[in-house]
Amino acid sequence: ACSRKNTRNASLHPLWQSPLTIPGGTRQSPINIQWRDSVYDPFLKPLKISYDPTTCLHIWNNGYSFLVEFDDSTDRSIIVGGPLENQYRLKQFHFHWGAINDWGSEHTVDSKFYPAELHLVHWNAVEYPNFEEAVMEGNGLAVIGVFLKLGARHEGLQTLVDALPAVRHKDTVIEFDVFDPSCLIPSCPDYWTYAGSLTTPPLTESVTWIIKKKPIEVDEDQLEAFRTLLFTSDGEEERRMVDNFRPLQPLMNRTVRSSFH
Ligand SMILES: CCOC(=O)CCc1ccc(S(N)(=O)=O)cc1
Ligand SMILES: [Zn+2]
């Protein structure tokens, strides 16, 4: 009897058709953050965030998520302190979310999923000439992760939500010229931090993750608006942009530190 060739490669993630695990990867993301296993580090500084809202450029749908990109040609929107040795420049922020509210975040806390997760992506402009170079270096990137939970409507997020219909299809972009992303970051200073990777290709192990302990609240309509976006370009058969999160990766030989007791 002929054996049916196993055409479904179980190690390939449907969304990216890329390996789920990077061969030799020892610091992949996302991970589950087990609160009781995180280690309080009294030497962690407060994270200092200073964004200039006029550095905002545009919103676009890149086929994985929707991104708000910033002018990173100067040090006008930066973060410093926290676990970071250098100052890092804001390049873009984007989100990951689920088809339903039971899941959607990339990181989990004590195995709990949130319905969505915000990533603010910064690069080490002190040591590297541009983002593309920094992506390849162990201390090249710093990403702030913020969990979204179902609750009250978020007025700051609403200005983004109102722009989403204009970027419904992959590779569509609209100008977005003033936005202050610090309105999306909880005022509580508490965070976890660990050494990890990008969660979409090229999956490079170049990210210092800073995961805020407190979530922000958004309402059902705002989450539903995310789910009206498409993975597909105009004219292709429509596939709704949902479940754009990577599966959890092994912690391996890593410790998650907390900035709080
Ligand atoms: C130089 C090409 O590299 C890129 O464009 C990487 C973009 C990229 C930035 C951030 C993330 S995340 N989800 O880990 O915050 C994934 C991918
Ligand atoms: Zn991300």
PDB file of N, CA and C in Angstrom, residues 58-142:
ATOM      1  N   HIS A  58       2.689  56.771  10.427  1.00  0.00           N
ATOM      2  CA  HIS A  58       1.557  56.157   9.724  1.00  0.00           C
ATOM      3  C   HIS A  58       1.154  54.851  10.413  1.00  0.00           C
ATOM      4  N   ILE A  59      -0.028  54.377  10.017  1.00  0.00           N
ATOM      5  CA  ILE A  59      -0.483  53.041  10.441  1.00  0.00           C
ATOM      6  C   ILE A  59      -0.473  52.161   9.191  1.00  0.00           C
ATOM      7  N   TRP A  60       0.002  50.907   9.311  1.00  0.00           N
ATOM      8  CA  TRP A  60      -0.141  50.024   8.148  1.00  0.00           C
ATOM      9  C   TRP A  60      -0.379  48.588   8.580  1.00  0.00           C
ATOM     10  N   ASN A  61      -0.985  47.846   7.664  1.00  0.00           N
ATOM     11  CA  ASN A  61      -1.284  46.424   7.866  1.00  0.00           C
ATOM     12  C   ASN A  61      -0.190  45.639   7.137  1.00  0.00           C
ATOM     13  N   ASN A  62       0.665  44.967   7.898  1.00  0.00           N
ATOM     14  CA  ASN A  62       1.800  44.261   7.273  1.00  0.00           C
ATOM     15  C   ASN A  62       1.504  42.782   7.041  1.00  0.00           C
ATOM     16  N   GLY A  63       0.269  42.390   7.236  1.00  0.00           N
ATOM     17  CA  GLY A  63      -0.100  40.986   6.995  1.00  0.00           C
ATOM     18  C   GLY A  63       0.079  40.099   8.212  1.00  0.00           C
ATOM     19  N   TYR A  64       0.709  40.635   9.288  1.00  0.00           N
ATOM     20  CA  TYR A  64       0.791  39.896  10.563  1.00  0.00           C
ATOM     21  C   TYR A  64      -0.062  40.600  11.614  1.00  0.00           C
ATOM     22  N   SER A  65      -0.038  41.967  11.577  1.00  0.00           N
ATOM     23  CA  SER A  65      -0.711  42.782  12.579  1.00  0.00           C
ATOM     24  C   SER A  65      -0.923  44.152  11.948  1.00  0.00           C
ATOM     25  N   PHE A  66      -1.416  45.135  12.737  1.00  0.00           N
ATOM     26  CA  PHE A  66      -1.343  46.504  12.229  1.00  0.00           C
ATOM     27  C   PHE A  66      -0.301  47.230  13.073  1.00  0.00           C
ATOM     28  N   LEU A  67       0.522  48.004  12.384  1.00  0.00           N
ATOM     29  CA  LEU A  67       1.655  48.685  13.035  1.00  0.00           C
ATOM     30  C   LEU A  67       1.477  50.178  12.970  1.00  0.00           C
ATOM     31  N   VAL A  68       1.848  50.886  14.060  1.00  0.00           N
ATOM     32  CA  VAL A  68       1.959  52.343  14.036  1.00  0.00           C
ATOM     33  C   VAL A  68       3.458  52.626  14.072  1.00  0.00           C
ATOM     34  N   GLU A  69       3.983  53.254  13.000  1.00  0.00           N
ATOM     35  CA  GLU A  69       5.415  53.468  12.880  1.00  0.00           C
ATOM     36  C   GLU A  69       5.798  54.918  13.198  1.00  0.00           C
ATOM     37  N   PHE A  70       7.022  55.069  13.691  1.00  0.00           N
ATOM     38  CA  PHE A  70       7.512  56.351  14.175  1.00  0.00           C
ATOM     39  C   PHE A  70       8.799  56.741  13.466  1.00  0.00           C
ATOM     40  N   ASP A  71       9.048  58.035  13.425  1.00  0.00           N
ATOM     41  CA  ASP A  71      10.301  58.562  12.877  1.00  0.00           C
ATOM     42  C   ASP A  71      11.397  58.299  13.904  1.00  0.00           C
ATOM     43  N   ASP A  72      12.285  57.381  13.562  1.00  0.00           N
ATOM     44  CA  ASP A  72      13.359  57.005  14.508  1.00  0.00           C
ATOM     45  C   ASP A  72      14.717  57.534  14.030  1.00  0.00           C
ATOM     46  N   SER A  73      14.674  58.694  13.338  1.00  0.00           N
ATOM     47  CA  SER A  73      15.938  59.271  12.829  1.00  0.00           C
ATOM     48  C   SER A  73      16.638  60.132  13.890  1.00  0.00           C
ATOM     49  N   THR A  74      15.902  60.415  15.005  1.00  0.00           N
ATOM     50  CA  THR A  74      16.529  61.167  16.112  1.00  0.00           C
ATOM     51  C   THR A  74      16.065  60.536  17.429  1.00  0.00           C
ATOM     52  N   ASP A  75      16.564  61.083  18.541  1.00  0.00           N
ATOM     53  CA  ASP A  75      16.249  60.535  19.873  1.00  0.00           C
ATOM     54  C   ASP A  75      15.033  61.210  20.508  1.00  0.00           C
ATOM     55  N   ARG A  76      14.024  61.514  19.695  1.00  0.00           N
ATOM     56  CA  ARG A  76      12.863  62.236  20.237  1.00  0.00           C
ATOM     57  C   ARG A  76      11.886  61.344  20.981  1.00  0.00           C
ATOM     58  N   SER A  77      11.827  60.056  20.608  1.00  0.00           N
ATOM     59  CA  SER A  77      10.928  59.130  21.327  1.00  0.00           C
ATOM     60  C   SER A  77      11.771  57.971  21.826  1.00  0.00           C
ATOM     61  N   ILE A  78      12.040  57.960  23.131  1.00  0.00           N
ATOM     62  CA  ILE A  78      13.001  56.985  23.657  1.00  0.00           C
ATOM     63  C   ILE A  78      12.535  56.391  24.992  1.00  0.00           C
ATOM     64  N   ILE A  79      13.143  55.246  25.327  1.00  0.00           N
ATOM     65  CA  ILE A  79      13.028  54.707  26.687  1.00  0.00           C
ATOM     66  C   ILE A  79      14.444  54.502  27.218  1.00  0.00           C
ATOM     67  N   VAL A  80      14.575  54.581  28.545  1.00  0.00           N
ATOM     68  CA  VAL A  80      15.885  54.388  29.186  1.00  0.00           C
ATOM     69  C   VAL A  80      15.633  53.918  30.619  1.00  0.00           C
ATOM     70  N   GLY A  81      16.650  53.290  31.227  1.00  0.00           N
ATOM     71  CA  GLY A  81      16.483  52.796  32.605  1.00  0.00           C
ATOM     72  C   GLY A  81      15.906  51.388  32.572  1.00  0.00           C
ATOM     73  N   GLY A  82      15.159  51.029  33.609  1.00  0.00           N
ATOM     74  CA  GLY A  82      14.657  49.653  33.711  1.00  0.00           C
ATOM     75  C   GLY A  82      15.853  48.702  33.680  1.00  0.00           C
ATOM     76  N   PRO A  83      15.770  47.621  32.905  1.00  0.00           N
ATOM     77  CA  PRO A  83      16.898  46.679  32.778  1.00  0.00           C
ATOM     78  C   PRO A  83      17.906  47.096  31.720  1.00  0.00           C
ATOM     79  N   LEU A  84      17.657  48.276  31.103  1.00  0.00           N
ATOM     80  CA  LEU A  84      18.426  48.626  29.902  1.00  0.00           C
ATOM     81  C   LEU A  84      19.713  49.368  30.252  1.00  0.00           C
ATOM     82  N   GLU A  85      20.810  49.002  29.511  1.00  0.00           N
ATOM     83  CA  GLU A  85      22.099  49.690  29.725  1.00  0.00           C
ATOM     84  C   GLU A  85      22.181  50.944  28.858  1.00  0.00           C
ATOM     85  N   ASN A  86      21.440  50.926  27.778  1.00  0.00           N
ATOM     86  CA  ASN A  86      21.476  52.076  26.860  1.00  0.00           C
ATOM     87  C   ASN A  86      20.090  52.685  26.723  1.00  0.00           C
ATOM     88  N   GLN A  87      20.000  53.738  25.941  1.00  0.00           N
ATOM     89  CA  GLN A  87      18.716  54.341  25.579  1.00  0.00           C
ATOM     90  C   GLN A  87      18.281  53.720  24.265  1.00  0.00           C
ATOM     91  N   TYR A  88      16.988  53.435  24.143  1.00  0.00           N
ATOM     92  CA  TYR A  88      16.436  52.764  22.967  1.00  0.00           C
ATOM     93  C   TYR A  88      15.376  53.649  22.317  1.00  0.00           C
ATOM     94  N   ARG A  89      15.389  53.671  20.986  1.00  0.00           N
ATOM     95  CA  ARG A  89      14.470  54.529  20.221  1.00  0.00           C
ATOM     96  C   ARG A  89      13.218  53.757  19.795  1.00  0.00           C
ATOM     97  N   LEU A  90      12.047  54.422  19.934  1.00  0.00           N
ATOM     98  CA  LEU A  90      10.787  53.813  19.488  1.00  0.00           C
ATOM     99  C   LEU A  90      10.760  53.723  17.956  1.00  0.00           C
ATOM    100  N   LYS A  91      10.462  52.513  17.461  1.00  0.00           N
ATOM    101  CA  LYS A  91      10.366  52.288  16.006  1.00  0.00           C
ATOM    102  C   LYS A  91       8.912  52.095  15.594  1.00  0.00           C
ATOM    103  N   GLN A  92       8.173  51.267  16.350  1.00  0.00           N
ATOM    104  CA  GLN A  92       6.779  50.972  16.000  1.00  0.00           C
ATOM    105  C   GLN A  92       6.095  50.306  17.182  1.00  0.00           C
ATOM    106  N   PHE A  93       4.748  50.319  17.140  1.00  0.00           N
ATOM    107  CA  PHE A  93       4.043  49.426  18.058  1.00  0.00           C
ATOM    108  C   PHE A  93       2.953  48.692  17.284  1.00  0.00           C
ATOM    109  N   HIS A  94       2.550  47.547  17.795  1.00  0.00           N
ATOM    110  CA  HIS A  94       1.561  46.686  17.145  1.00  0.00           C
ATOM    111  C   HIS A  94       0.913  45.820  18.219  1.00  0.00           C
ATOM    112  N   PHE A  95      -0.048  45.015  17.797  1.00  0.00           N
ATOM    113  CA  PHE A  95      -0.790  44.180  18.751  1.00  0.00           C
ATOM    114  C   PHE A  95      -0.859  42.732  18.253  1.00  0.00           C
ATOM    115  N   HIS A  96      -1.195  41.838  19.194  1.00  0.00           N
ATOM    116  CA  HIS A  96      -1.533  40.435  18.886  1.00  0.00           C
ATOM    117  C   HIS A  96      -2.857  40.165  19.586  1.00  0.00           C
ATOM    118  N   TRP A  97      -3.760  39.414  18.929  1.00  0.00           N
ATOM    119  CA  TRP A  97      -5.074  39.191  19.540  1.00  0.00           C
ATOM    120  C   TRP A  97      -5.669  37.880  19.058  1.00  0.00           C
ATOM    121  N   GLY A  98      -6.779  37.461  19.732  1.00  0.00           N
ATOM    122  CA  GLY A  98      -7.415  36.184  19.425  1.00  0.00           C
ATOM    123  C   GLY A  98      -8.709  36.372  18.653  1.00  0.00           C
ATOM    124  N   ALA A  99      -9.266  35.235  18.226  1.00  0.00           N
ATOM    125  CA  ALA A  99     -10.575  35.249  17.549  1.00  0.00           C
ATOM    126  C   ALA A  99     -11.685  35.479  18.572  1.00  0.00           C
ATOM    127  N   ILE A 100     -11.391  35.061  19.838  1.00  0.00           N
ATOM    128  CA  ILE A 100     -12.358  35.287  20.927  1.00  0.00           C
ATOM    129  C   ILE A 100     -11.583  35.785  22.148  1.00  0.00           C
ATOM    130  N   ASN A 101     -12.301  36.237  23.163  1.00  0.00           N
ATOM    131  CA  ASN A 101     -11.633  36.908  24.298  1.00  0.00           C
ATOM    132  C   ASN A 101     -10.881  35.956  25.221  1.00  0.00           C
ATOM    133  N   ASP A 102     -11.033  34.628  24.990  1.00  0.00           N
ATOM    134  CA  ASP A 102     -10.389  33.668  25.901  1.00  0.00           C
ATOM    135  C   ASP A 102      -8.895  33.566  25.673  1.00  0.00           C
ATOM    136  N   TRP A 103      -8.397  34.048  24.514  1.00  0.00           N
ATOM    137  CA  TRP A 103      -6.961  33.997  24.255  1.00  0.00           C
ATOM    138  C   TRP A 103      -6.594  35.140  23.299  1.00  0.00           C
ATOM    139  N   GLY A 104      -5.328  35.274  23.013  1.00  0.00           N
ATOM    140  CA  GLY A 104      -4.908  36.338  22.083  1.00  0.00           C
ATOM    141  C   GLY A 104      -3.547  36.910  22.425  1.00  0.00           C
ATOM    142  N   SER A 105      -3.210  36.936  23.740  1.00  0.00           N
ATOM    143  CA  SER A 105      -1.887  37.463  24.104  1.00  0.00           C
ATOM    144  C   SER A 105      -0.804  36.463  23.719  1.00  0.00           C
ATOM    145  N   GLU A 106       0.418  36.956  23.631  1.00  0.00           N
ATOM    146  CA  GLU A 106       1.563  36.071  23.325  1.00  0.00           C
ATOM    147  C   GLU A 106       2.136  35.541  24.642  1.00  0.00           C
ATOM    148  N   HIS A 107       2.454  36.453  25.565  1.00  0.00           N
ATOM    149  CA  HIS A 107       2.881  35.996  26.893  1.00  0.00           C
ATOM    150  C   HIS A 107       1.648  35.624  27.718  1.00  0.00           C
ATOM    151  N   THR A 108       1.873  34.735  28.699  1.00  0.00           N
ATOM    152  CA  THR A 108       0.810  34.412  29.655  1.00  0.00           C
ATOM    153  C   THR A 108       1.382  34.635  31.055  1.00  0.00           C
ATOM    154  N   VAL A 109       0.491  34.852  32.014  1.00  0.00           N
ATOM    155  CA  VAL A 109       0.918  35.021  33.412  1.00  0.00           C
ATOM    156  C   VAL A 109       0.247  33.916  34.223  1.00  0.00           C
ATOM    157  N   ASP A 110       1.055  33.060  34.807  1.00  0.00           N
ATOM    158  CA  ASP A 110       0.520  31.862  35.486  1.00  0.00           C
ATOM    159  C   ASP A 110      -0.458  31.127  34.578  1.00  0.00           C
ATOM    160  N   SER A 111      -0.048  31.012  33.305  1.00  0.00           N
ATOM    161  CA  SER A 111      -0.787  30.279  32.259  1.00  0.00           C
ATOM    162  C   SER A 111      -2.106  30.928  31.875  1.00  0.00           C
ATOM    163  N   LYS A 112      -2.313  32.166  32.319  1.00  0.00           N
ATOM    164  CA  LYS A 112      -3.536  32.892  31.907  1.00  0.00           C
ATOM    165  C   LYS A 112      -3.257  33.707  30.643  1.00  0.00           C
ATOM    166  N   PHE A 113      -4.114  33.527  29.647  1.00  0.00           N
ATOM    167  CA  PHE A 113      -4.054  34.350  28.436  1.00  0.00           C
ATOM    168  C   PHE A 113      -4.872  35.616  28.655  1.00  0.00           C
ATOM    169  N   TYR A 114      -4.442  36.715  28.061  1.00  0.00           N
ATOM    170  CA  TYR A 114      -5.268  37.919  27.945  1.00  0.00           C
ATOM    171  C   TYR A 114      -5.826  37.952  26.519  1.00  0.00           C
ATOM    172  N   PRO A 115      -6.877  38.724  26.286  1.00  0.00           N
ATOM    173  CA  PRO A 115      -7.444  38.751  24.924  1.00  0.00           C
ATOM    174  C   PRO A 115      -6.563  39.426  23.884  1.00  0.00           C
ATOM    175  N   ALA A 116      -5.596  40.218  24.333  1.00  0.00           N
ATOM    176  CA  ALA A 116      -4.680  40.871  23.381  1.00  0.00           C
ATOM    177  C   ALA A 116      -3.440  41.350  24.123  1.00  0.00           C
ATOM    178  N   GLU A 117      -2.401  41.685  23.339  1.00  0.00           N
ATOM    179  CA  GLU A 117      -1.124  42.160  23.900  1.00  0.00           C
ATOM    180  C   GLU A 117      -0.534  43.206  22.965  1.00  0.00           C
ATOM    181  N   LEU A 118      -0.100  44.327  23.551  1.00  0.00           N
ATOM    182  CA  LEU A 118       0.531  45.431  22.818  1.00  0.00           C
ATOM    183  C   LEU A 118       2.051  45.287  22.923  1.00  0.00           C
ATOM    184  N   HIS A 119       2.738  45.485  21.815  1.00  0.00           N
ATOM    185  CA  HIS A 119       4.206  45.483  21.798  1.00  0.00           C
ATOM    186  C   HIS A 119       4.730  46.819  21.285  1.00  0.00           C
ATOM    187  N   LEU A 120       5.493  47.515  22.125  1.00  0.00           N
ATOM    188  CA  LEU A 120       6.156  48.762  21.713  1.00  0.00           C
ATOM    189  C   LEU A 120       7.627  48.423  21.476  1.00  0.00           C
ATOM    190  N   VAL A 121       8.052  48.557  20.209  1.00  0.00           N
ATOM    191  CA  VAL A 121       9.341  48.046  19.753  1.00  0.00           C
ATOM    192  C   VAL A 121      10.366  49.177  19.656  1.00  0.00           C
ATOM    193  N   HIS A 122      11.482  49.003  20.364  1.00  0.00           N
ATOM    194  CA  HIS A 122      12.540  50.017  20.414  1.00  0.00           C
ATOM    195  C   HIS A 122      13.869  49.381  20.029  1.00  0.00           C
ATOM    196  N   TRP A 123      14.803  50.198  19.499  1.00  0.00           N
ATOM    197  CA  TRP A 123      16.121  49.640  19.143  1.00  0.00           C
ATOM    198  C   TRP A 123      17.245  50.481  19.723  1.00  0.00           C
ATOM    199  N   ASN A 124      18.391  49.852  19.948  1.00  0.00           N
ATOM    200  CA  ASN A 124      19.546  50.422  20.634  1.00  0.00           C
ATOM    201  C   ASN A 124      20.324  51.315  19.669  1.00  0.00           C
ATOM    202  N   ALA A 125      19.936  52.593  19.659  1.00  0.00           N
ATOM    203  CA  ALA A 125      20.527  53.538  18.696  1.00  0.00           C
ATOM    204  C   ALA A 125      21.858  54.066  19.197  1.00  0.00           C
ATOM    205  N   VAL A 126      22.242  53.685  20.426  1.00  0.00           N
ATOM    206  CA  VAL A 126      23.556  54.089  20.940  1.00  0.00           C
ATOM    207  C   VAL A 126      24.636  53.221  20.290  1.00  0.00           C
ATOM    208  N   GLU A 127      24.326  51.911  20.168  1.00  0.00           N
ATOM    209  CA  GLU A 127      25.356  50.967  19.688  1.00  0.00           C
ATOM    210  C   GLU A 127      25.192  50.582  18.217  1.00  0.00           C
ATOM    211  N   TYR A 128      24.010  50.800  17.623  1.00  0.00           N
ATOM    212  CA  TYR A 128      23.804  50.313  16.247  1.00  0.00           C
ATOM    213  C   TYR A 128      23.272  51.437  15.362  1.00  0.00           C
ATOM    214  N   PRO A 129      23.605  51.396  14.041  1.00  0.00           N
ATOM    215  CA  PRO A 129      23.267  52.509  13.132  1.00  0.00           C
ATOM    216  C   PRO A 129      21.804  52.560  12.727  1.00  0.00           C
ATOM    217  N   ASN A 130      21.134  51.374  12.740  1.00  0.00           N
ATOM    218  CA  ASN A 130      19.715  51.368  12.341  1.00  0.00           C
ATOM    219  C   ASN A 130      19.012  50.142  12.905  1.00  0.00           C
ATOM    220  N   PHE A 131      17.698  50.122  12.740  1.00  0.00           N
ATOM    221  CA  PHE A 131      16.866  49.051  13.312  1.00  0.00           C
ATOM    222  C   PHE A 131      17.277  47.691  12.758  1.00  0.00           C
ATOM    223  N   GLU A 132      17.484  47.641  11.436  1.00  0.00           N
ATOM    224  CA  GLU A 132      17.770  46.359  10.778  1.00  0.00           C
ATOM    225  C   GLU A 132      19.035  45.710  11.338  1.00  0.00           C
ATOM    226  N   GLU A 133      20.043  46.560  11.639  1.00  0.00           N
ATOM    227  CA  GLU A 133      21.267  45.991  12.260  1.00  0.00           C
ATOM    228  C   GLU A 133      20.971  45.552  13.694  1.00  0.00           C
ATOM    229  N   ALA A 134      20.227  46.379  14.421  1.00  0.00           N
ATOM    230  CA  ALA A 134      19.960  46.089  15.851  1.00  0.00           C
ATOM    231  C   ALA A 134      19.178  44.779  15.995  1.00  0.00           C
ATOM    232  N   VAL A 135      18.329  44.462  15.007  1.00  0.00           N
ATOM    233  CA  VAL A 135      17.508  43.237  15.054  1.00  0.00           C
ATOM    234  C   VAL A 135      18.378  41.992  15.178  1.00  0.00           C
ATOM    235  N   MET A 136      19.637  42.094  14.709  1.00  0.00           N
ATOM    236  CA  MET A 136      20.528  40.925  14.668  1.00  0.00           C
ATOM    237  C   MET A 136      21.400  40.810  15.916  1.00  0.00           C
ATOM    238  N   GLU A 137      21.275  41.739  16.878  1.00  0.00           N
ATOM    239  CA  GLU A 137      22.208  41.768  18.024  1.00  0.00           C
ATOM    240  C   GLU A 137      21.501  41.441  19.339  1.00  0.00           C
ATOM    241  N   GLY A 138      22.225  40.738  20.226  1.00  0.00           N
ATOM    242  CA  GLY A 138      21.638  40.269  21.486  1.00  0.00           C
ATOM    243  C   GLY A 138      21.029  41.373  22.321  1.00  0.00           C
ATOM    244  N   ASN A 139      21.627  42.569  22.270  1.00  0.00           N
ATOM    245  CA  ASN A 139      21.075  43.706  23.052  1.00  0.00           C
ATOM    246  C   ASN A 139      20.525  44.777  22.121  1.00  0.00           C
ATOM    247  N   GLY A 140      20.076  44.325  20.958  1.00  0.00           N
ATOM    248  CA  GLY A 140      19.662  45.277  19.927  1.00  0.00           C
ATOM    249  C   GLY A 140      18.299  45.905  20.143  1.00  0.00           C
ATOM    250  N   LEU A 141      17.360  45.113  20.728  1.00  0.00           N
ATOM    251  CA  LEU A 141      15.968  45.580  20.815  1.00  0.00           C
ATOM    252  C   LEU A 141      15.453  45.542  22.248  1.00  0.00           C
ATOM    253  N   ALA A 142      14.477  46.389  22.523  1.00  0.00           N
ATOM    254  CA  ALA A 142      13.746  46.358  23.801  1.00  0.00           C
ATOM    255  C   ALA A 142      12.271  46.499  23.451  1.00  0.00           C
TER     256      ALA A 142
END
